[in-house]
Short mmCIF file of C-alpha atoms in Angstrom, two decimals:
data_model
loop_
_atom_site.label_atom_id
_atom_site.label_comp_id
_atom_site.label_asym_id
_atom_site.label_seq_id
_atom_site.Cartn_x
_atom_site.Cartn_y
_atom_site.Cartn_z
CA UNK R 245 140.94 31.71 -3.08
CA UNK R 246 142.38 28.42 -1.45
CA UNK R 247 144.75 28.62 1.29
CA UNK R 248 147.07 27.25 -0.58
CA UNK R 249 147.74 29.96 -3.04
CA UNK R 250 148.62 32.25 0.19
CA UNK R 251 152.20 31.23 0.42
CA UNK R 252 154.48 33.69 0.78
CA UNK R 253 157.57 32.86 -1.44
CA UNK R 254 160.58 34.88 -0.79
CA UNK R 255 163.31 35.39 -3.65
CA UNK R 256 166.69 36.50 -3.85
CA UNK R 257 167.74 37.79 -6.83
CA UNK R 258 171.24 36.87 -6.89
CA UNK R 259 174.07 38.32 -8.75
CA UNK R 260 172.88 41.16 -11.37
CA UNK R 261 175.36 40.53 -14.01
CA UNK R 262 174.22 36.93 -14.05
CA UNK R 263 170.90 35.10 -15.05
CA UNK R 264 169.53 34.92 -12.14
CA UNK R 265 167.19 37.94 -12.42
CA UNK R 266 166.47 36.56 -16.02
CA UNK R 267 165.48 32.80 -14.66
CA UNK R 268 163.15 35.22 -12.16
CA UNK R 269 161.07 36.72 -14.42
CA UNK R 270 160.49 33.93 -16.27
CA UNK R 271 159.33 32.09 -13.97
CA UNK R 272 156.63 33.79 -13.45
CA UNK R 273 155.97 35.91 -16.88
CA UNK R 274 153.73 32.58 -16.78
CA UNK R 275 150.42 34.87 -14.50
CA UNK R 276 149.07 30.84 -13.44
CA UNK R 277 152.74 30.86 -11.22
CA UNK R 278 150.48 33.17 -9.00
CA UNK R 279 147.91 30.91 -8.71
CA UNK R 280 150.40 28.48 -6.30
CA UNK R 281 151.81 31.25 -4.11
CA UNK R 282 152.34 34.91 -3.71
CA UNK R 283 155.81 35.71 -4.79
CA UNK R 284 158.00 38.40 -3.26
CA UNK R 285 161.15 39.50 -5.04
CA UNK R 286 163.97 41.68 -3.31
CA UNK R 287 165.58 44.16 -5.42
CA UNK R 288 163.92 47.13 -6.76
CA UNK R 289 161.62 48.38 -9.34
CA UNK R 290 164.12 50.09 -11.76
CA UNK R 291 166.48 46.75 -11.58
CA UNK R 292 163.49 44.81 -12.37
CA UNK R 293 162.30 47.17 -15.05
CA UNK R 294 165.92 47.35 -17.09
CA UNK R 295 166.30 43.55 -16.54
CA UNK R 296 162.62 42.81 -17.90
CA UNK R 297 163.32 45.14 -20.73
CA UNK R 298 166.88 43.85 -21.54
CA UNK R 299 166.00 40.63 -21.82
CA UNK R 300 162.67 41.39 -23.34
CA UNK R 301 160.67 39.62 -21.07
CA UNK R 302 156.68 40.63 -20.45
CA UNK R 303 155.71 40.62 -16.99
CA UNK R 304 153.99 43.28 -14.91
CA UNK R 305 155.06 43.52 -10.72
CA UNK R 306 153.92 45.33 -7.80
CA UNK R 307 156.43 47.51 -6.26
CA UNK R 308 155.88 47.80 -2.43
CA UNK R 309 158.33 48.99 0.63
CA UNK R 310 158.70 45.73 2.85
CA UNK R 311 157.29 42.24 2.33
CA UNK R 312 154.54 42.59 4.24
CA UNK R 313 153.03 44.78 2.17
CA UNK R 314 152.77 42.21 -0.67
CA UNK R 315 149.97 41.69 -2.38
CA UNK R 316 148.20 38.03 -3.47
CA UNK R 317 147.71 36.78 -6.66
CA UNK R 318 150.66 39.77 -8.00
CA UNK R 319 154.40 39.01 -8.83
CA UNK R 320 155.65 42.06 -5.80
CA UNK R 321 159.32 43.49 -5.73
CA UNK R 322 160.41 45.20 -2.20
CA UNK R 323 162.71 47.72 -3.08
CA UNK R 324 165.58 47.21 -1.15
CA UNK R 325 167.54 50.00 -3.03
CA UNK R 326 166.81 52.92 -4.75
CA UNK R 327 169.60 53.89 -7.03
CA UNK R 328 169.90 51.97 -10.48
CA UNK R 329 173.10 49.32 -9.69
CA UNK R 330 175.59 49.07 -12.94
CA UNK R 331 174.62 46.29 -14.96
CA UNK R 332 177.47 44.70 -16.62
CA UNK R 333 176.08 40.85 -18.03
CA UNK R 334 178.54 38.31 -17.50
CA UNK R 335 180.75 40.33 -15.59
CA UNK R 336 181.89 39.81 -12.21
CA UNK R 337 181.92 42.80 -10.47
CA UNK R 338 182.43 44.15 -6.59
CA UNK R 339 178.92 46.11 -7.92
CA UNK R 340 176.95 42.76 -8.72
CA UNK R 341 178.09 41.22 -5.39
CA UNK R 342 177.43 44.09 -3.02
CA UNK R 343 173.85 44.15 -4.56
CA UNK R 344 172.95 39.85 -4.12
CA UNK R 345 174.10 40.18 -0.48
CA UNK R 346 171.93 43.26 -0.03
CA UNK R 347 168.87 41.03 -1.49
CA UNK R 348 169.48 38.29 0.35
CA UNK R 349 170.22 39.42 3.71
CA UNK R 350 166.97 41.43 2.94
CA UNK R 351 165.20 37.94 2.34
CA UNK R 352 166.51 35.77 5.23
CA UNK R 353 165.71 38.82 7.97
CA UNK R 354 162.10 39.26 6.34
CA UNK R 355 161.86 35.35 6.58
CA UNK R 356 163.39 35.46 9.98
CA UNK R 357 160.57 37.86 10.99
CA UNK R 358 157.83 35.59 9.21
CA UNK R 359 157.31 37.76 6.42
CA UNK R 360 157.59 35.41 3.99
CA UNK R 361 157.08 31.52 4.36
CA UNK R 362 159.45 30.86 2.61
CA UNK R 363 162.75 31.36 0.03
CA UNK R 364 164.36 30.62 -2.98
CA UNK R 365 167.55 31.85 -4.10
CA UNK R 366 168.78 33.09 -7.44
CA UNK R 367 172.03 31.75 -7.82
CA UNK R 368 175.45 34.34 -6.40
CA UNK R 369 178.88 34.85 -7.18
CA UNK R 370 180.74 33.09 -4.40
CA UNK R 371 183.88 35.13 -4.59
CA UNK R 372 182.27 39.29 -5.05
CA UNK R 373 180.25 38.69 -2.51
CA UNK R 374 182.41 38.73 -0.01
CA UNK R 375 182.81 41.03 2.42
CA UNK R 376 184.68 41.21 6.29
CA UNK R 377 180.76 40.55 7.57
CA UNK R 378 179.77 38.06 5.31
CA UNK R 379 182.56 35.38 5.15
CA UNK R 380 180.85 32.17 4.14
CA UNK R 381 181.31 29.50 0.93
CA UNK R 382 177.35 29.57 -0.17
CA UNK R 383 174.64 30.32 0.65
CA UNK R 384 174.30 27.36 3.08
CA UNK R 385 176.85 28.12 5.60
CA UNK R 386 175.09 31.38 5.37
CA UNK R 387 171.69 30.06 6.26
CA UNK R 388 173.19 27.56 8.70
CA UNK R 389 173.73 31.64 10.80
CA UNK R 390 171.18 32.85 10.53
CA UNK R 391 168.44 30.60 11.17
CA UNK R 392 167.87 27.67 13.89
CA UNK R 393 169.20 23.78 13.05
CA UNK R 394 172.28 22.39 11.33
CA UNK R 395 171.39 22.42 7.79
CA UNK R 396 172.75 19.96 4.72
CA UNK R 397 173.02 20.39 1.35
CA UNK R 398 170.46 18.34 -0.39
CA UNK R 399 170.07 18.13 -3.86
CA UNK R 400 166.95 16.57 -5.11
CA UNK R 401 164.18 15.47 -7.60
CA UNK R 402 161.27 13.17 -7.49
CA UNK R 403 163.42 10.20 -7.89
CA UNK R 404 166.86 10.99 -6.39
CA UNK R 405 168.14 12.35 -3.34
CA UNK R 406 171.93 12.90 -2.88
CA UNK R 407 173.17 14.98 0.33
CA UNK R 408 176.83 15.79 1.45
CA UNK R 409 178.77 14.87 4.18
CA UNK R 410 180.94 17.91 3.37
CA UNK R 411 180.06 20.71 1.27
CA UNK R 412 182.44 23.43 0.13
CA UNK R 413 185.27 21.88 1.27
CA UNK R 414 188.76 21.54 -0.52
CA UNK R 415 189.06 17.78 -1.57
CA UNK R 416 192.02 17.12 0.39
CA UNK R 417 190.37 18.51 3.85
CA UNK R 418 187.50 16.36 3.27
CA UNK R 419 188.45 13.03 4.79
CA UNK R 420 189.48 14.31 7.99
CA UNK R 421 186.74 16.01 8.23
CA UNK R 422 184.49 12.80 7.66
CA UNK R 423 184.19 11.91 11.53
CA UNK R 424 181.60 9.36 13.32
CA UNK R 425 180.12 12.71 14.75
CA UNK R 426 179.43 14.53 11.15
CA UNK R 427 178.52 11.35 9.62
CA UNK R 428 175.74 11.08 12.88
CA UNK R 429 174.52 14.48 12.17
CA UNK R 430 174.03 14.40 8.31
CA UNK R 431 172.05 11.12 8.79
CA UNK R 432 170.20 12.16 11.60
CA UNK R 433 169.68 15.47 9.57
CA UNK R 434 168.56 13.58 6.43
CA UNK R 435 166.48 11.26 8.04
CA UNK R 436 164.37 14.00 9.62
CA UNK R 437 164.47 15.74 6.24
CA UNK R 438 162.63 12.82 4.55
CA UNK R 439 160.31 12.10 7.41
CA UNK R 440 159.02 15.86 7.81
CA UNK R 441 159.67 17.06 4.31
CA UNK R 442 158.95 14.29 1.73
CA UNK R 443 156.52 12.32 3.82
CA UNK R 444 159.12 8.83 3.87
CA UNK R 445 158.26 7.50 7.22
CA UNK R 446 161.30 4.64 7.00
CA UNK R 447 163.89 6.41 4.72
CA UNK R 448 166.50 4.08 3.28
CA UNK R 449 169.70 5.60 2.96
CA UNK R 450 173.03 4.56 0.96
CA UNK R 451 176.45 6.09 1.63
CA UNK R 452 179.65 6.05 -0.39
CA UNK R 453 182.16 5.12 0.11
CA UNK R 454 185.18 7.41 0.75
CA UNK R 455 188.80 6.45 -1.51
CA UNK R 456 187.60 4.47 -4.57
CA UNK R 457 186.53 1.60 -4.00
CA UNK R 458 185.56 2.78 -1.01
CA UNK R 459 188.89 1.95 -0.16
CA UNK R 460 189.34 -1.79 -1.64
CA UNK R 461 189.62 -3.27 2.13
CA UNK R 462 192.52 -0.48 3.00
CA UNK R 463 194.72 -0.94 0.18
CA UNK R 464 193.60 2.50 -0.85
CA UNK R 465 193.38 4.31 1.87
CA UNK R 466 191.76 3.40 5.40
CA UNK R 467 189.43 5.88 5.81
CA UNK R 468 186.21 4.15 5.04
CA UNK R 469 187.61 0.53 7.36
CA UNK R 470 187.97 3.34 10.45
CA UNK R 471 185.68 5.58 9.84
CA UNK R 472 182.34 5.24 7.69
CA UNK R 473 182.00 1.10 8.19
CA UNK R 474 181.86 0.91 12.31
CA UNK R 475 179.31 4.31 11.95
CA UNK R 476 177.23 2.76 9.56
CA UNK R 477 177.30 -0.82 11.59
CA UNK R 478 176.73 0.98 14.93
CA UNK R 479 173.62 3.29 13.20
CA UNK R 480 172.58 -0.42 11.49
CA UNK R 481 172.46 -1.86 14.61
CA UNK R 482 170.40 1.10 16.36
CA UNK R 483 167.80 0.19 13.81
CA UNK R 484 168.18 3.28 11.23
CA UNK R 485 168.09 1.80 7.60
CA UNK R 486 171.86 3.06 6.87
CA UNK R 487 173.62 1.32 4.50
CA UNK R 488 177.31 1.27 2.23
CA UNK R 489 180.12 2.25 1.85
CA UNK R 490 179.17 1.86 -1.97
CA UNK R 491 181.86 2.31 -4.55
CA UNK R 492 180.69 5.69 -6.18
CA UNK R 493 182.16 4.96 -9.69
CA UNK R 494 179.83 2.03 -10.38
CA UNK R 495 176.97 2.75 -7.63
CA UNK R 496 174.46 5.38 -10.32
CA UNK R 497 175.86 3.14 -13.52
CA UNK R 498 174.51 0.11 -11.88
CA UNK R 499 171.50 2.23 -11.34
CA UNK R 500 171.88 1.30 -7.42
CA UNK R 501 170.68 4.48 -6.24
CA UNK R 502 167.26 3.83 -7.27
CA UNK R 503 166.89 1.25 -4.35
CA UNK R 504 167.17 4.09 -1.70
CA UNK R 505 165.35 6.87 -0.65
CA UNK R 506 168.53 9.27 -0.56
CA UNK R 507 172.06 8.78 -0.69
CA UNK R 508 175.05 10.63 1.53
CA UNK R 509 178.18 11.45 -0.53
CA UNK R 510 181.40 11.70 1.22
CA UNK R 511 182.12 15.52 -0.75
CA UNK R 512 181.16 17.76 -3.10
CA UNK R 513 182.21 16.63 -6.44
CA UNK R 514 181.18 13.30 -5.96
CA UNK R 515 177.40 13.89 -4.86
CA UNK R 516 177.37 16.64 -7.58
CA UNK R 517 178.85 15.14 -10.67
CA UNK R 518 176.10 12.04 -11.10
CA UNK R 519 173.20 14.41 -9.79
CA UNK R 520 173.86 16.89 -12.45
CA UNK R 521 174.33 14.63 -15.23
CA UNK R 522 171.64 12.68 -14.41
CA UNK R 523 168.83 16.10 -13.36
CA UNK R 524 170.60 19.13 -14.62
CA UNK R 525 167.65 21.25 -15.23
CA UNK R 526 165.40 19.57 -12.94
CA UNK R 527 167.36 19.57 -10.22
CA UNK R 528 166.85 21.68 -6.92
CA UNK R 529 169.24 22.52 -3.98
CA UNK R 530 167.38 22.27 -1.13
CA UNK R 531 169.13 23.14 2.58
CA UNK R 532 167.90 20.62 5.12
CA UNK R 533 168.02 20.90 8.65
CA UNK R 534 166.57 24.72 8.77
CA UNK R 535 163.80 26.34 10.77
CA UNK R 536 162.66 27.87 7.32
CA UNK R 537 162.43 26.46 4.04
CA UNK R 538 165.29 27.31 1.86
CA UNK R 539 165.67 26.11 -2.28
CA UNK R 540 167.57 26.92 -5.48
CA UNK R 541 168.39 25.72 -8.54
CA UNK R 542 171.00 23.18 -9.55
CA UNK R 543 172.81 25.98 -11.46
CA UNK R 544 174.66 28.77 -11.29
CA UNK R 545 175.85 32.58 -12.49
CA UNK R 546 175.76 31.38 -16.11
CA UNK R 547 177.72 34.56 -16.46
CA UNK R 548 178.34 33.12 -20.53
CA UNK R 549 174.66 33.38 -21.38
CA UNK R 550 173.87 36.51 -19.39
CA UNK R 551 171.77 39.78 -20.83
CA UNK R 552 171.12 36.96 -23.87
CA UNK R 553 167.54 35.91 -23.04
CA UNK R 554 168.90 32.72 -23.59
CA UNK R 555 168.55 31.21 -20.22
CA UNK R 556 166.00 28.43 -19.21
CA UNK R 557 164.11 28.87 -16.45
CA UNK R 558 163.70 25.02 -15.64
CA UNK R 559 165.58 24.28 -12.62
CA UNK R 560 164.18 27.71 -10.87
CA UNK R 561 160.96 26.66 -11.44
CA UNK R 562 161.19 23.50 -9.84
CA UNK R 563 163.04 24.99 -6.96
CA UNK R 564 159.77 27.26 -6.30
CA UNK R 565 157.76 23.96 -6.65
CA UNK R 566 159.86 21.87 -4.87
CA UNK R 567 160.25 25.06 -1.49
CA UNK R 568 156.27 25.06 -2.01
CA UNK R 569 156.18 21.18 -2.00
CA UNK R 570 158.34 20.54 1.48
CA UNK R 571 156.31 24.16 3.15
CA UNK R 572 153.00 22.23 3.08
CA UNK R 573 154.80 18.94 4.13
CA UNK R 574 155.98 20.37 6.50
CA UNK R 575 152.76 21.79 7.89
CA UNK R 576 151.03 18.43 7.42
CA UNK R 577 153.31 16.88 9.40
CA UNK R 578 153.24 19.23 12.56
CA UNK R 579 149.60 19.10 12.18
CA UNK R 580 150.08 15.34 12.19
CA UNK R 581 152.52 15.04 15.57
CA UNK R 582 150.01 17.85 17.46
CA UNK R 583 147.07 14.75 17.19
CA UNK R 584 147.97 11.72 19.40
CA UNK R 585 146.20 9.72 17.82
CA UNK R 586 148.54 9.85 14.59
CA UNK R 587 152.12 9.81 16.51
CA UNK R 588 152.84 6.06 16.05
CA UNK R 589 152.52 6.67 12.33
CA UNK R 590 155.02 9.10 11.95
CA UNK R 591 157.90 8.00 14.16
CA UNK R 592 161.24 7.72 12.08
CA UNK R 593 163.07 5.20 11.69
#
């Protein structure tokens, strides 16, 4: 078997009452998927068996006690729990949140111990997963606390990449959170990811304005003039290919985004609304800046269709392929920087 087929791809199962398990099983129902990776699902044999029977999904799997026992060429299921959870499709319950957390913690622990090479996370419910020990607004912040590095929520497809200056933060709090230090940090993380994970030598980055029309010279808010513009100017003077701020309302409709390798949006919906409009079902959420590769689909638990067998696995499958590609790009990058003859070729802008 080729080396590339030996990538150990860990999967956290997400909320059991949502569509997470369904899109995971549908993705690996196609036996050809194990040619690209060794999938390792963190759940339990009984849970997977019930879901596949409920949903009519034809898939064989190999039950194991720990990720290190995974068999290449098979779909592996790590038995994180032995009991049978009470599955209520379409309902946000405390129990389904607790099992989502058990799966996520087991997968992250295996990732930290190098028992898996990368992680793809199925959707969680950000409310019912909360405990006194898990007080994070989502996967991104939790992973940033567990893994080395600084995180950037980065929504990506083959032709569109949008990162966020602020992510799971109330809109009213976003402007005050956007400082020159934050902008510099997110630009640095994005540049590194574009170079190391996507193979772009001199990435061009566009920043979207905070206010409508980027403030209209201070008429509609002063943040763009006082924070964004000076910081962008300083970064440009230092040699970074950073441009803006661009008015968000026309930037995507005019296809201005096609002139850049990536875009930094000021806040969550400013970036995710155009991203999902242009690429829903094909997009991937990539947590850039961490020591390990993590991706997820661009949708949530979709309780409204859970248990009906109607979920489209397209975005989850894209998340699998994206994670594998980024993992390989990162390996290639590490080999290049170890070769003194290649160092000049991979310098960042």
